[in-house]
Amino acid sequence: MKSFYKKLTYVQVKDLLAIFQFLIALPFSVILKLYFRYRKDELWLICEKEEEARDNGYVFFKYIRENHPDIKVFYAINMKSVDYKKLSAYRNIIKYGGLIHWIYYLAASKNISSHKDGKPNAAVCYLLEVYGILKNTRIFLQHGITLNDSEWLYYKNTKMRLFICGAYPEYLYVKDRFGYPNENVQYLGFPRFDELHDQLPNKKQIVFMPTWRNWLGLKTKNSYTFDDVSDFKETEYYQRCNELINNEKIIKFLEEKNITMYFFPHRNMQIYIDYFQSSSTNVIIANSDEYDIQEMLKNSALMITDYSSVSIDFAYMKKPVIYYQFDIEKFRKGHLGEGYFDYKRDGFGPVCTKIDSIYNEIINSYEESFQMNEAYKEKHKHFFKLYDKYNCARIFEAIKSI
């Protein structure tokens, strides 16, 4: 009960307004559900974040529309999103968070999302679902491979009917630790992995893609225990990232070899994107409204990251990764606890804590033509026991069978 009251403290005005939307939508959803039952048909609803169609949800939606047009599947997105145009050719698009979204969410036989909060209103739907008020079939495609101990994804906090895993060790870890019934966790691969085969990277392009920090992305009183969050430029995250994109030796190498490095922070850190600048035109500060993360991953020849699960997508394509972990202790205390994945033991590239080491590893990778070395390829075989273009097909059959 204490946990329930604690969660109530996070409720905002928009969440209270969503309660009225829910109440208005409820009778219409009952009628719609009865209609589909009468037709012996199903309604599937897919989404990602409100503004996005560029992840597992989008790829899976495309797959269904192109390969199973008989399925009544809809995609929810903010109509003002830059990604909306990508969806228009597939039709069946509804306004994210609107009344129709609520009606379809309540009526759908399958609610599918790449994010736990992929629903008309995260707070209200959480209370409806986790406390047993609303019974529905929810499928979690995931946004990234789960590498760390993420309590917010435990079964008691989601009640997901199907948790899709994209890697074999991840599957074993989630199944063992997260408390789901055995049949609720399946290793099927990620939809977007279908599009990561046969890619020819641009060897004149590398990407620096650090993940977010909970204490910076979601400022609370506790944030000050990790950084002076009153001034972003005083934070270690800013200083170390800014140091890398302005390092003289790295910039000299980029300019001499005519290589472009894109600095592409996590979506939750994009609010700080204007703080970053580089002295070189060979370093591009990438705004997520202008650049698609999946295209960035496909096109780049080398990735520098810290703890981001995007490194797994990169490694899936058998491309080299460098981990820049300048705040590991702080990250573990303030963001995510360690899970099954040890970066030094299990990672797909060297772990560095200093800029000079990053520079040396960039040079080494360049001299090896940006190829993943054999030791990491061996890890790849164990990590990705499923390595093919049938991820969407497997997921589709699994969802149909529920």
Short mmCIF file of C-alpha atoms in Angstrom, two decimals, residues 62-314:
data_model
loop_
_atom_site.label_atom_id
_atom_site.label_comp_id
_atom_site.label_asym_id
_atom_site.label_seq_id
_atom_site.Cartn_x
_atom_site.Cartn_y
_atom_site.Cartn_z
CA LYS A 62 5.33 -2.08 -41.26
CA TYR A 63 5.79 -5.83 -41.30
CA ILE A 64 2.14 -6.49 -40.44
CA ARG A 65 0.77 -3.96 -42.94
CA GLU A 66 2.95 -5.36 -45.72
CA ASN A 67 2.66 -9.07 -44.94
CA HIS A 68 -0.62 -9.50 -43.05
CA PRO A 69 -3.01 -6.82 -44.34
CA ASP A 70 -5.97 -8.79 -42.97
CA ILE A 71 -4.93 -7.88 -39.41
CA LYS A 72 -6.74 -4.78 -38.11
CA VAL A 73 -3.64 -3.06 -36.75
CA PHE A 74 -3.33 0.64 -35.87
CA TYR A 75 -0.41 2.86 -34.88
CA ALA A 76 -0.66 5.72 -32.37
CA ILE A 77 1.57 8.79 -32.80
CA ASN A 78 1.51 12.53 -32.31
CA MET A 79 0.30 13.87 -35.64
CA LYS A 80 2.83 16.72 -35.45
CA SER A 81 5.76 14.33 -35.14
CA VAL A 82 8.50 14.44 -37.76
CA ASP A 83 7.99 10.68 -38.09
CA TYR A 84 4.32 10.94 -39.02
CA LYS A 85 5.05 11.12 -42.77
CA LYS A 86 6.78 7.73 -42.61
CA LEU A 87 3.52 6.17 -41.46
CA SER A 88 1.09 7.86 -43.85
CA ALA A 89 1.62 5.29 -46.62
CA TYR A 90 0.50 2.50 -44.29
CA ARG A 91 -2.68 4.25 -43.10
CA ASN A 92 -4.45 3.13 -39.89
CA ILE A 93 -2.87 5.96 -37.88
CA ILE A 94 -4.52 7.45 -34.78
CA LYS A 95 -3.69 10.44 -32.58
CA TYR A 96 -1.55 9.51 -29.58
CA GLY A 97 -3.27 10.28 -26.28
CA GLY A 98 -6.57 11.28 -27.90
CA LEU A 99 -10.02 9.84 -27.25
CA ILE A 100 -9.70 7.35 -30.13
CA HIS A 101 -6.41 6.15 -28.68
CA TRP A 102 -8.19 5.49 -25.39
CA ILE A 103 -11.07 3.67 -27.07
CA TYR A 104 -8.74 1.49 -29.13
CA TYR A 105 -6.44 0.84 -26.19
CA LEU A 106 -9.32 -0.40 -24.06
CA ALA A 107 -10.85 -2.43 -26.89
CA ALA A 108 -7.69 -3.91 -28.42
CA SER A 109 -7.10 -7.62 -28.10
CA LYS A 110 -3.35 -6.94 -28.41
CA ASN A 111 -1.61 -3.81 -27.11
CA ILE A 112 1.95 -3.75 -28.44
CA SER A 113 4.68 -1.24 -27.63
CA SER A 114 8.44 -0.87 -27.55
CA HIS A 115 8.09 1.11 -24.29
CA LYS A 116 6.53 0.24 -20.97
CA ASP A 117 4.73 3.60 -20.97
CA GLY A 118 3.47 3.19 -24.55
CA LYS A 119 -0.19 3.86 -23.79
CA PRO A 120 -2.65 6.81 -23.85
CA ASN A 121 -1.54 7.90 -20.38
CA ALA A 122 1.24 6.11 -18.53
CA ALA A 123 0.10 6.93 -14.98
CA VAL A 124 -3.58 6.11 -15.35
CA CYS A 125 -2.97 2.97 -17.40
CA TYR A 126 -0.38 1.80 -14.87
CA LEU A 127 -2.95 1.96 -12.09
CA LEU A 128 -5.55 0.21 -14.24
CA GLU A 129 -3.22 -2.58 -15.32
CA VAL A 130 -0.91 -3.35 -12.44
CA TYR A 131 -3.65 -3.22 -9.81
CA GLY A 132 -5.88 -5.55 -11.83
CA ILE A 133 -8.63 -3.10 -12.75
CA LEU A 134 -8.07 -3.57 -16.48
CA LYS A 135 -7.36 -6.95 -18.01
CA ASN A 136 -5.72 -6.70 -21.41
CA THR A 137 -3.03 -8.45 -23.43
CA ARG A 138 0.09 -6.33 -23.54
CA ILE A 139 3.18 -7.20 -25.54
CA PHE A 140 6.49 -5.53 -24.72
CA LEU A 141 8.77 -5.36 -27.76
CA GLN A 142 11.39 -3.45 -25.76
CA HIS A 143 13.35 -0.40 -26.86
CA GLY A 144 16.79 -1.84 -26.19
CA ILE A 145 18.39 -5.02 -24.93
CA THR A 146 18.06 -5.24 -21.14
CA LEU A 147 21.63 -5.36 -19.83
CA ASN A 148 21.13 -4.15 -16.28
CA ASP A 149 18.99 -4.90 -13.26
CA SER A 150 15.86 -2.90 -14.10
CA GLU A 151 13.32 -3.33 -11.31
CA TRP A 152 10.78 -1.16 -13.10
CA LEU A 153 10.51 -4.00 -15.66
CA TYR A 154 9.81 -6.71 -13.08
CA TYR A 155 6.53 -8.54 -13.61
CA LYS A 156 5.02 -7.04 -10.45
CA ASN A 157 5.51 -3.59 -12.01
CA THR A 158 4.27 -4.37 -15.54
CA LYS A 159 2.03 -7.47 -15.64
CA MET A 160 3.07 -7.82 -19.31
CA ARG A 161 1.66 -10.87 -21.06
CA LEU A 162 4.65 -11.17 -23.39
CA PHE A 163 8.17 -9.82 -22.85
CA ILE A 164 10.22 -10.07 -26.06
CA CYS A 165 13.96 -10.58 -25.69
CA GLY A 166 16.52 -9.77 -28.38
CA ALA A 167 19.54 -11.69 -27.07
CA TYR A 168 20.00 -15.11 -25.51
CA PRO A 169 21.78 -14.12 -22.23
CA GLU A 170 19.17 -11.39 -21.77
CA TYR A 171 16.40 -13.96 -22.11
CA LEU A 172 17.96 -16.20 -19.44
CA TYR A 173 18.42 -13.22 -17.09
CA VAL A 174 14.90 -11.79 -17.46
CA LYS A 175 13.32 -15.23 -17.16
CA ASP A 176 15.31 -16.01 -14.02
CA ARG A 177 15.16 -12.67 -12.22
CA PHE A 178 12.20 -10.54 -13.29
CA GLY A 179 9.43 -12.75 -11.92
CA TYR A 180 7.45 -13.42 -15.09
CA PRO A 181 5.59 -16.69 -15.69
CA ASN A 182 7.80 -18.82 -17.94
CA GLU A 183 5.60 -18.50 -21.03
CA ASN A 184 5.56 -14.69 -20.70
CA VAL A 185 9.24 -14.32 -21.61
CA GLN A 186 10.37 -15.40 -25.07
CA TYR A 187 13.59 -15.06 -27.03
CA LEU A 188 12.38 -14.10 -30.51
CA GLY A 189 14.74 -11.29 -31.53
CA PHE A 190 13.91 -7.62 -32.08
CA PRO A 191 11.84 -6.48 -35.09
CA ARG A 192 14.41 -3.86 -36.03
CA PHE A 193 17.11 -6.54 -36.23
CA ASP A 194 15.49 -7.66 -39.49
CA GLU A 195 16.76 -4.45 -41.05
CA LEU A 196 20.32 -4.67 -39.71
CA HIS A 197 21.61 -7.28 -42.15
CA ASP A 198 23.62 -6.62 -45.31
CA GLN A 199 24.45 -3.08 -44.25
CA LEU A 200 27.42 -1.29 -45.87
CA PRO A 201 28.66 1.36 -43.41
CA ASN A 202 30.17 4.64 -44.46
CA LYS A 203 33.81 4.38 -43.39
CA LYS A 204 33.97 8.15 -43.28
CA GLN A 205 31.39 8.27 -40.48
CA ILE A 206 31.60 7.38 -36.78
CA VAL A 207 29.15 8.13 -33.98
CA PHE A 208 29.47 9.06 -30.30
CA MET A 209 26.21 8.03 -28.66
CA PRO A 210 26.14 8.22 -24.83
CA THR A 211 23.06 7.18 -22.90
CA TRP A 212 21.16 9.34 -20.40
CA ARG A 213 21.56 9.87 -16.67
CA ASN A 214 18.47 9.57 -14.49
CA TRP A 215 19.53 12.40 -12.19
CA LEU A 216 19.94 14.76 -15.16
CA GLY A 217 17.02 13.69 -17.33
CA LEU A 218 14.56 13.66 -14.41
CA LYS A 219 15.67 16.26 -11.90
CA THR A 220 14.68 15.59 -8.28
CA LYS A 221 16.10 16.54 -4.88
CA ASN A 222 18.28 13.43 -5.07
CA SER A 223 19.86 14.67 -8.30
CA TYR A 224 22.12 17.01 -6.32
CA THR A 225 23.79 14.04 -4.64
CA PHE A 226 25.36 13.15 -8.00
CA ASP A 227 25.95 16.51 -9.73
CA ASP A 228 25.32 20.22 -9.48
CA VAL A 229 22.20 19.96 -11.63
CA SER A 230 21.44 23.66 -11.27
CA ASP A 231 24.05 24.29 -13.98
CA PHE A 232 24.30 21.63 -16.68
CA LYS A 233 27.75 22.81 -17.73
CA GLU A 234 29.03 21.95 -14.26
CA THR A 235 27.98 18.32 -14.56
CA GLU A 236 30.50 15.60 -15.21
CA TYR A 237 28.39 14.31 -18.11
CA TYR A 238 28.63 17.63 -19.97
CA GLN A 239 32.30 18.17 -19.24
CA ARG A 240 33.46 14.72 -20.31
CA CYS A 241 31.29 14.58 -23.44
CA ASN A 242 32.24 18.11 -24.43
CA GLU A 243 35.90 17.27 -23.84
CA LEU A 244 35.69 14.35 -26.28
CA ILE A 245 34.00 16.23 -29.12
CA ASN A 246 36.56 19.05 -28.78
CA ASN A 247 39.68 16.99 -28.16
CA GLU A 248 42.51 18.35 -30.34
CA LYS A 249 44.03 14.97 -31.20
CA ILE A 250 40.70 13.41 -32.13
CA ILE A 251 39.71 16.43 -34.22
CA LYS A 252 43.08 16.43 -35.99
CA PHE A 253 42.63 12.76 -36.86
CA LEU A 254 39.06 13.32 -38.12
CA GLU A 255 40.14 16.22 -40.30
CA GLU A 256 43.19 14.46 -41.71
CA LYS A 257 41.19 11.37 -42.64
CA ASN A 258 38.10 13.35 -43.69
CA ILE A 259 35.93 11.46 -41.19
CA THR A 260 32.78 12.92 -39.64
CA MET A 261 31.89 12.14 -36.04
CA TYR A 262 28.25 12.59 -35.02
CA PHE A 263 27.49 13.37 -31.38
CA PHE A 264 24.02 11.89 -30.79
CA PRO A 265 22.94 11.91 -27.10
CA HIS A 266 20.05 9.81 -25.83
CA ARG A 267 16.56 11.23 -26.38
CA ASN A 268 16.27 12.08 -22.67
CA MET A 269 19.41 14.21 -22.94
CA GLN A 270 18.36 15.98 -26.12
CA ILE A 271 16.94 18.75 -23.93
CA TYR A 272 20.58 19.79 -23.42
CA ILE A 273 21.65 19.50 -27.06
CA ASP A 274 22.14 23.27 -27.51
CA TYR A 275 24.77 23.30 -24.78
CA PHE A 276 27.16 21.35 -26.98
CA GLN A 277 29.33 22.83 -29.69
CA SER A 278 32.49 21.71 -31.40
CA SER A 279 35.35 23.71 -32.86
CA SER A 280 35.48 21.42 -35.91
CA THR A 281 33.10 21.02 -38.84
CA ASN A 282 34.01 17.32 -38.76
CA VAL A 283 31.97 16.99 -35.57
CA ILE A 284 28.20 17.21 -36.02
CA ILE A 285 25.90 17.79 -33.04
CA ALA A 286 22.93 15.59 -33.94
CA ASN A 287 19.43 16.68 -32.98
CA SER A 288 17.02 13.74 -32.82
CA ASP A 289 14.41 15.72 -34.78
CA GLU A 290 16.78 15.90 -37.73
CA TYR A 291 18.54 12.55 -37.50
CA ASP A 292 17.07 9.06 -37.32
CA ILE A 293 18.87 6.86 -34.81
CA GLN A 294 18.42 3.69 -36.86
CA GLU A 295 19.90 5.28 -39.97
CA MET A 296 22.76 6.59 -37.85
CA LEU A 297 23.50 3.09 -36.57
CA LYS A 298 23.35 1.55 -40.04
CA ASN A 299 25.55 4.16 -41.68
CA SER A 300 28.29 4.55 -39.06
CA ALA A 301 31.47 2.46 -39.14
CA LEU A 302 32.45 2.85 -35.47
CA MET A 303 30.50 3.60 -32.29
CA ILE A 304 31.68 5.26 -29.11
CA THR A 305 29.20 4.93 -26.26
CA ASP A 306 29.20 4.52 -22.49
CA TYR A 307 26.56 2.06 -21.30
CA SER A 308 23.92 2.43 -23.99
CA SER A 309 22.13 -0.65 -25.29
CA VAL A 310 22.42 0.81 -28.81
CA SER A 311 25.89 -0.72 -28.73
CA ILE A 312 24.15 -4.10 -28.94
CA ASP A 313 22.48 -3.12 -32.23
CA PHE A 314 25.86 -1.98 -33.48
#
